[in-house]
Amino acid sequence: MKIRVGMGFDVHELEAGRNFYLGGMPLPDAPKGAVGHSDADVLIHAICDALLGAANLRDIGFHFSNTDNRWKNMDSTFFLKEVTRLVHEKGWRIGNVDCTICLEKPKVNPHIPAMKKILAPLMDITEDDVSIKATTNEKLGYVGREEGVCAYAVALIQKE
């Protein structure tokens, strides 16, 4: 069996008065929302980059440019479905993803089970194959000042 790993990272500015999407779902208790061309779902964007990197398929910006109006306000679950299709087309299957979200508010942990229910089927894997962790930045930097949110993801893909 052949395996590969990929790493993804994404960051978005936070702004009051915007909806906040994370892991394919809105977080209604968020005081600010992420700014971006699409729905600015930082977690899904990091996962997409990890999967694309593992499969040597460039990055999310190459496939879904933020200058292309087709992707304006797009639900990022669409991107993850398409990335999964691209990975499968190259003969790879997703083994697992491990993610970390860096955000001061709101608390992410109560939402993790619902995010896993959304993300796992988009990647044709089980919820047990999706690890999502959350941390604050201990009030340091742009995350600590609640100016932005970032996410990291690592993905393992495999083929016979």
mmCIF file of N, CA and C in Angstrom, residues 17-108:
data_model
loop_
_atom_site.group_PDB
_atom_site.id
_atom_site.type_symbol
_atom_site.label_atom_id
_atom_site.label_comp_id
_atom_site.label_asym_id
_atom_site.label_seq_id
_atom_site.Cartn_x
_atom_site.Cartn_y
_atom_site.Cartn_z
ATOM 1 N N GLY A 17 -20.738 41.492 12.599
ATOM 2 C CA GLY A 17 -21.877 41.602 11.695
ATOM 3 C C GLY A 17 -21.888 40.594 10.563
ATOM 4 N N ARG A 18 -20.950 39.672 10.561
ATOM 5 C CA ARG A 18 -20.897 38.640 9.518
ATOM 6 C C ARG A 18 -21.270 37.287 10.113
ATOM 7 N N ASN A 19 -21.819 36.417 9.279
ATOM 8 C CA ASN A 19 -22.069 35.041 9.703
ATOM 9 C C ASN A 19 -20.737 34.303 9.769
ATOM 10 N N PHE A 20 -20.631 33.362 10.701
ATOM 11 C CA PHE A 20 -19.398 32.597 10.876
ATOM 12 C C PHE A 20 -19.669 31.133 10.560
ATOM 13 N N TYR A 21 -18.992 30.634 9.524
ATOM 14 C CA TYR A 21 -19.118 29.243 9.109
ATOM 15 C C TYR A 21 -17.840 28.508 9.466
ATOM 16 N N LEU A 22 -18.004 27.354 10.079
ATOM 17 C CA LEU A 22 -16.857 26.561 10.492
ATOM 18 C C LEU A 22 -17.227 25.086 10.413
ATOM 19 N N GLY A 23 -16.425 24.313 9.702
ATOM 20 C CA GLY A 23 -16.693 22.887 9.583
ATOM 21 C C GLY A 23 -17.985 22.566 8.867
ATOM 22 N N GLY A 24 -18.395 23.444 7.956
ATOM 23 C CA GLY A 24 -19.587 23.204 7.160
ATOM 24 C C GLY A 24 -20.886 23.641 7.804
ATOM 25 N N MET A 25 -20.793 24.370 8.918
ATOM 26 C CA MET A 25 -22.012 24.796 9.610
ATOM 27 C C MET A 25 -21.864 26.219 10.145
ATOM 28 N N PRO A 26 -22.983 26.929 10.259
ATOM 29 C CA PRO A 26 -22.923 28.257 10.882
ATOM 30 C C PRO A 26 -22.818 28.109 12.399
ATOM 31 N N LEU A 27 -22.058 29.004 13.011
ATOM 32 C CA LEU A 27 -21.973 29.038 14.472
ATOM 33 C C LEU A 27 -22.750 30.267 14.939
ATOM 34 N N PRO A 28 -23.975 30.084 15.374
ATOM 35 C CA PRO A 28 -24.844 31.217 15.714
ATOM 36 C C PRO A 28 -24.363 32.011 16.933
ATOM 37 N N ASP A 29 -23.511 31.415 17.780
ATOM 38 C CA ASP A 29 -23.048 32.105 18.973
ATOM 39 C C ASP A 29 -21.763 32.894 18.749
ATOM 40 N N ALA A 30 -21.327 33.026 17.492
ATOM 41 C CA ALA A 30 -20.087 33.733 17.191
ATOM 42 C C ALA A 30 -20.298 35.247 17.181
ATOM 43 N N PRO A 31 -19.449 35.992 17.907
ATOM 44 C CA PRO A 31 -19.578 37.447 17.916
ATOM 45 C C PRO A 31 -19.122 38.104 16.617
ATOM 46 N N LYS A 32 -18.292 37.394 15.820
ATOM 47 C CA LYS A 32 -17.782 37.905 14.553
ATOM 48 C C LYS A 32 -17.789 36.770 13.540
ATOM 49 N N GLY A 33 -17.742 37.137 12.268
ATOM 50 C CA GLY A 33 -17.667 36.146 11.208
ATOM 51 C C GLY A 33 -16.418 36.332 10.386
ATOM 52 N N ALA A 34 -16.028 35.287 9.657
ATOM 53 C CA ALA A 34 -14.825 35.337 8.833
ATOM 54 C C ALA A 34 -15.107 36.045 7.509
ATOM 55 N N VAL A 35 -14.109 36.790 7.053
ATOM 56 C CA VAL A 35 -14.182 37.543 5.805
ATOM 57 C C VAL A 35 -13.499 36.729 4.715
ATOM 58 N N GLY A 36 -14.173 36.569 3.581
ATOM 59 C CA GLY A 36 -13.569 35.839 2.472
ATOM 60 C C GLY A 36 -14.425 35.915 1.231
ATOM 61 N N HIS A 37 -13.882 35.407 0.127
ATOM 62 C CA HIS A 37 -14.595 35.410 -1.153
ATOM 63 C C HIS A 37 -15.764 34.427 -1.123
ATOM 64 N N SER A 38 -15.506 33.243 -0.542
ATOM 65 C CA SER A 38 -16.571 32.241 -0.393
ATOM 66 C C SER A 38 -17.208 32.457 0.979
ATOM 67 N N ASP A 39 -17.662 31.380 1.619
ATOM 68 C CA ASP A 39 -18.210 31.524 2.974
ATOM 69 C C ASP A 39 -17.110 31.628 4.035
ATOM 70 N N ALA A 40 -15.844 31.561 3.612
ATOM 71 C CA ALA A 40 -14.669 31.750 4.476
ATOM 72 C C ALA A 40 -14.569 30.704 5.587
ATOM 73 N N ASP A 41 -14.938 29.466 5.280
ATOM 74 C CA ASP A 41 -14.855 28.376 6.250
ATOM 75 C C ASP A 41 -13.395 27.915 6.347
ATOM 76 N N VAL A 42 -12.693 28.471 7.321
ATOM 77 C CA VAL A 42 -11.256 28.252 7.477
ATOM 78 C C VAL A 42 -10.913 26.782 7.686
ATOM 79 N N LEU A 43 -11.754 26.031 8.369
ATOM 80 C CA LEU A 43 -11.483 24.613 8.619
ATOM 81 C C LEU A 43 -11.544 23.814 7.322
ATOM 82 N N ILE A 44 -12.603 23.997 6.556
ATOM 83 C CA ILE A 44 -12.720 23.262 5.297
ATOM 84 C C ILE A 44 -11.605 23.652 4.337
ATOM 85 N N HIS A 45 -11.242 24.919 4.293
ATOM 86 C CA HIS A 45 -10.179 25.351 3.384
ATOM 87 C C HIS A 45 -8.851 24.690 3.753
ATOM 88 N N ALA A 46 -8.552 24.568 5.050
ATOM 89 C CA ALA A 46 -7.316 23.902 5.480
ATOM 90 C C ALA A 46 -7.349 22.414 5.115
ATOM 91 N N ILE A 47 -8.499 21.767 5.302
ATOM 92 C CA ILE A 47 -8.629 20.349 4.944
ATOM 93 C C ILE A 47 -8.425 20.171 3.436
ATOM 94 N N CYS A 48 -9.037 21.039 2.643
ATOM 95 C CA CYS A 48 -8.873 20.950 1.180
ATOM 96 C C CYS A 48 -7.403 21.048 0.795
ATOM 97 N N ASP A 49 -6.686 21.999 1.379
ATOM 98 C CA ASP A 49 -5.271 22.148 1.051
ATOM 99 C C ASP A 49 -4.460 20.929 1.483
ATOM 100 N N ALA A 50 -4.787 20.334 2.635
ATOM 101 C CA ALA A 50 -4.075 19.135 3.075
ATOM 102 C C ALA A 50 -4.294 17.987 2.089
ATOM 103 N N LEU A 51 -5.532 17.791 1.666
ATOM 104 C CA LEU A 51 -5.843 16.712 0.721
ATOM 105 C C LEU A 51 -5.211 16.963 -0.643
ATOM 106 N N LEU A 52 -5.332 18.186 -1.134
ATOM 107 C CA LEU A 52 -4.743 18.515 -2.432
ATOM 108 C C LEU A 52 -3.223 18.360 -2.397
ATOM 109 N N GLY A 53 -2.603 18.787 -1.305
ATOM 110 C CA GLY A 53 -1.153 18.648 -1.180
ATOM 111 C C GLY A 53 -0.725 17.189 -1.155
ATOM 112 N N ALA A 54 -1.449 16.373 -0.410
ATOM 113 C CA ALA A 54 -1.108 14.949 -0.335
ATOM 114 C C ALA A 54 -1.182 14.293 -1.711
ATOM 115 N N ALA A 55 -2.146 14.684 -2.509
ATOM 116 C CA ALA A 55 -2.337 14.098 -3.843
ATOM 117 C C ALA A 55 -1.539 14.825 -4.926
ATOM 118 N N ASN A 56 -0.733 15.806 -4.535
ATOM 119 C CA ASN A 56 0.064 16.604 -5.475
ATOM 120 C C ASN A 56 -0.826 17.277 -6.525
ATOM 121 N N LEU A 57 -1.892 17.914 -6.025
ATOM 122 C CA LEU A 57 -2.859 18.586 -6.896
ATOM 123 C C LEU A 57 -2.894 20.106 -6.661
ATOM 124 N N ARG A 58 -1.778 20.681 -6.234
ATOM 125 C CA ARG A 58 -1.646 22.122 -5.993
ATOM 126 C C ARG A 58 -2.423 22.531 -4.752
ATOM 127 N N ASP A 59 -3.181 23.628 -4.818
ATOM 128 C CA ASP A 59 -3.871 24.118 -3.618
ATOM 129 C C ASP A 59 -5.264 24.608 -3.956
ATOM 130 N N ILE A 60 -6.015 24.975 -2.922
ATOM 131 C CA ILE A 60 -7.414 25.376 -3.107
ATOM 132 C C ILE A 60 -7.534 26.606 -4.006
ATOM 133 N N GLY A 61 -6.603 27.536 -3.896
ATOM 134 C CA GLY A 61 -6.641 28.734 -4.735
ATOM 135 C C GLY A 61 -6.449 28.436 -6.207
ATOM 136 N N PHE A 62 -5.704 27.404 -6.522
ATOM 137 C CA PHE A 62 -5.513 26.995 -7.914
ATOM 138 C C PHE A 62 -6.826 26.494 -8.508
ATOM 139 N N HIS A 63 -7.571 25.722 -7.739
ATOM 140 C CA HIS A 63 -8.814 25.122 -8.229
ATOM 141 C C HIS A 63 -10.027 26.042 -8.093
ATOM 142 N N PHE A 64 -10.029 26.885 -7.048
ATOM 143 C CA PHE A 64 -11.187 27.732 -6.745
ATOM 144 C C PHE A 64 -10.700 29.146 -6.420
ATOM 145 N N SER A 65 -10.242 29.843 -7.437
ATOM 146 C CA SER A 65 -9.623 31.154 -7.254
ATOM 147 C C SER A 65 -10.583 32.169 -6.625
ATOM 148 N N ASN A 66 -10.035 32.977 -5.715
ATOM 149 C CA ASN A 66 -10.856 34.017 -5.092
ATOM 150 C C ASN A 66 -11.074 35.217 -6.013
ATOM 151 N N THR A 67 -10.632 35.110 -7.249
ATOM 152 C CA THR A 67 -10.934 36.152 -8.241
ATOM 153 C C THR A 67 -12.010 35.681 -9.225
ATOM 154 N N ASP A 68 -12.487 34.455 -9.051
ATOM 155 C CA ASP A 68 -13.496 33.884 -9.944
ATOM 156 C C ASP A 68 -14.877 34.033 -9.288
ATOM 157 N N ASN A 69 -15.762 34.763 -9.933
ATOM 158 C CA ASN A 69 -17.090 35.026 -9.361
ATOM 159 C C ASN A 69 -17.957 33.779 -9.219
ATOM 160 N N ARG A 70 -17.581 32.660 -9.869
ATOM 161 C CA ARG A 70 -18.332 31.414 -9.662
ATOM 162 C C ARG A 70 -18.285 30.976 -8.202
ATOM 163 N N TRP A 71 -17.228 31.350 -7.496
ATOM 164 C CA TRP A 71 -17.032 30.884 -6.117
ATOM 165 C C TRP A 71 -17.436 31.940 -5.086
ATOM 166 N N LYS A 72 -17.941 33.079 -5.539
ATOM 167 C CA LYS A 72 -18.367 34.152 -4.623
ATOM 168 C C LYS A 72 -19.488 33.636 -3.717
ATOM 169 N N ASN A 73 -19.295 33.763 -2.400
ATOM 170 C CA ASN A 73 -20.260 33.336 -1.370
ATOM 171 C C ASN A 73 -20.576 31.841 -1.420
ATOM 172 N N MET A 74 -19.724 31.039 -2.064
ATOM 173 C CA MET A 74 -19.956 29.597 -2.196
ATOM 174 C C MET A 74 -19.838 28.902 -0.843
ATOM 175 N N ASP A 75 -20.707 27.939 -0.621
ATOM 176 C CA ASP A 75 -20.644 27.062 0.540
ATOM 177 C C ASP A 75 -19.401 26.180 0.373
ATOM 178 N N SER A 76 -18.490 26.232 1.336
ATOM 179 C CA SER A 76 -17.222 25.510 1.211
ATOM 180 C C SER A 76 -17.373 23.998 1.217
ATOM 181 N N THR A 77 -18.521 23.474 1.628
ATOM 182 C CA THR A 77 -18.714 22.025 1.523
ATOM 183 C C THR A 77 -18.638 21.596 0.052
ATOM 184 N N PHE A 78 -19.013 22.480 -0.867
ATOM 185 C CA PHE A 78 -18.875 22.192 -2.299
ATOM 186 C C PHE A 78 -17.407 21.959 -2.641
ATOM 187 N N PHE A 79 -16.516 22.812 -2.125
ATOM 188 C CA PHE A 79 -15.082 22.667 -2.400
ATOM 189 C C PHE A 79 -14.567 21.321 -1.887
ATOM 190 N N LEU A 80 -14.975 20.934 -0.682
ATOM 191 C CA LEU A 80 -14.492 19.676 -0.115
ATOM 192 C C LEU A 80 -14.993 18.475 -0.912
ATOM 193 N N LYS A 81 -16.239 18.527 -1.382
ATOM 194 C CA LYS A 81 -16.745 17.440 -2.234
ATOM 195 C C LYS A 81 -15.937 17.340 -3.526
ATOM 196 N N GLU A 82 -15.646 18.485 -4.122
ATOM 197 C CA GLU A 82 -14.879 18.504 -5.374
ATOM 198 C C GLU A 82 -13.447 18.038 -5.155
ATOM 199 N N VAL A 83 -12.826 18.458 -4.066
ATOM 200 C CA VAL A 83 -11.469 18.018 -3.761
ATOM 201 C C VAL A 83 -11.448 16.504 -3.541
ATOM 202 N N THR A 84 -12.422 15.983 -2.849
ATOM 203 C CA THR A 84 -12.516 14.540 -2.644
ATOM 204 C C THR A 84 -12.638 13.828 -3.988
ATOM 205 N N ARG A 85 -13.439 14.365 -4.886
ATOM 206 C CA ARG A 85 -13.581 13.782 -6.230
ATOM 207 C C ARG A 85 -12.239 13.783 -6.965
ATOM 208 N N LEU A 86 -11.501 14.895 -6.882
ATOM 209 C CA LEU A 86 -10.192 14.992 -7.542
ATOM 210 C C LEU A 86 -9.199 13.976 -6.970
ATOM 211 N N VAL A 87 -9.196 13.827 -5.664
ATOM 212 C CA VAL A 87 -8.313 12.858 -5.003
ATOM 213 C C VAL A 87 -8.672 11.441 -5.460
ATOM 214 N N HIS A 88 -9.968 11.135 -5.497
ATOM 215 C CA HIS A 88 -10.416 9.811 -5.948
ATOM 216 C C HIS A 88 -10.055 9.571 -7.416
ATOM 217 N N GLU A 89 -10.158 10.610 -8.255
ATOM 218 C CA GLU A 89 -9.815 10.469 -9.677
ATOM 219 C C GLU A 89 -8.366 10.047 -9.882
ATOM 220 N N LYS A 90 -7.487 10.439 -8.968
ATOM 221 C CA LYS A 90 -6.074 10.046 -9.063
ATOM 222 C C LYS A 90 -5.821 8.680 -8.426
ATOM 223 N N GLY A 91 -6.898 8.013 -7.991
ATOM 224 C CA GLY A 91 -6.764 6.670 -7.446
ATOM 225 C C GLY A 91 -6.508 6.610 -5.951
ATOM 226 N N TRP A 92 -6.597 7.732 -5.264
ATOM 227 C CA TRP A 92 -6.348 7.789 -3.825
ATOM 228 C C TRP A 92 -7.650 7.695 -3.043
ATOM 229 N N ARG A 93 -7.562 7.196 -1.839
ATOM 230 C CA ARG A 93 -8.658 7.203 -0.875
ATOM 231 C C ARG A 93 -8.176 7.923 0.363
ATOM 232 N N ILE A 94 -9.058 8.663 0.988
ATOM 233 C CA ILE A 94 -8.697 9.409 2.192
ATOM 234 C C ILE A 94 -8.689 8.445 3.373
ATOM 235 N N GLY A 95 -7.600 8.467 4.130
ATOM 236 C CA GLY A 95 -7.492 7.634 5.318
ATOM 237 C C GLY A 95 -8.036 8.345 6.541
ATOM 238 N N ASN A 96 -7.499 9.531 6.810
ATOM 239 C CA ASN A 96 -7.984 10.334 7.930
ATOM 240 C C ASN A 96 -7.516 11.768 7.779
ATOM 241 N N VAL A 97 -8.153 12.649 8.533
ATOM 242 C CA VAL A 97 -7.712 14.036 8.641
ATOM 243 C C VAL A 97 -7.655 14.399 10.125
ATOM 244 N N ASP A 98 -6.679 15.222 10.468
ATOM 245 C CA ASP A 98 -6.507 15.708 11.833
ATOM 246 C C ASP A 98 -6.376 17.221 11.741
ATOM 247 N N CYS A 99 -7.237 17.931 12.459
ATOM 248 C CA CYS A 99 -7.335 19.388 12.315
ATOM 249 C C CYS A 99 -7.253 20.094 13.655
ATOM 250 N N THR A 100 -6.729 21.307 13.620
ATOM 251 C CA THR A 100 -6.721 22.177 14.796
ATOM 252 C C THR A 100 -7.212 23.553 14.374
ATOM 253 N N ILE A 101 -8.169 24.073 15.134
ATOM 254 C CA ILE A 101 -8.723 25.414 14.907
ATOM 255 C C ILE A 101 -8.194 26.315 16.013
ATOM 256 N N CYS A 102 -7.724 27.503 15.647
ATOM 257 C CA CYS A 102 -7.242 28.494 16.617
ATOM 258 C C CYS A 102 -8.208 29.671 16.609
ATOM 259 N N LEU A 103 -8.928 29.853 17.735
ATOM 260 C CA LEU A 103 -9.989 30.851 17.817
ATOM 261 C C LEU A 103 -10.260 31.168 19.288
ATOM 262 N N GLU A 104 -10.419 32.433 19.607
ATOM 263 C CA GLU A 104 -10.727 32.811 20.985
ATOM 264 C C GLU A 104 -12.196 32.602 21.327
ATOM 265 N N LYS A 105 -13.094 33.101 20.471
ATOM 266 C CA LYS A 105 -14.540 32.997 20.706
ATOM 267 C C LYS A 105 -15.241 32.730 19.388
ATOM 268 N N PRO A 106 -16.285 31.942 19.389
ATOM 269 C CA PRO A 106 -16.893 31.224 20.502
ATOM 270 C C PRO A 106 -16.136 29.935 20.781
ATOM 271 N N LYS A 107 -16.517 29.239 21.807
ATOM 272 C CA LYS A 107 -15.950 27.930 22.106
ATOM 273 C C LYS A 107 -16.375 26.968 20.998
ATOM 274 N N VAL A 108 -15.432 26.245 20.467
ATOM 275 C CA VAL A 108 -15.678 25.352 19.335
ATOM 276 C C VAL A 108 -16.051 23.947 19.792
#
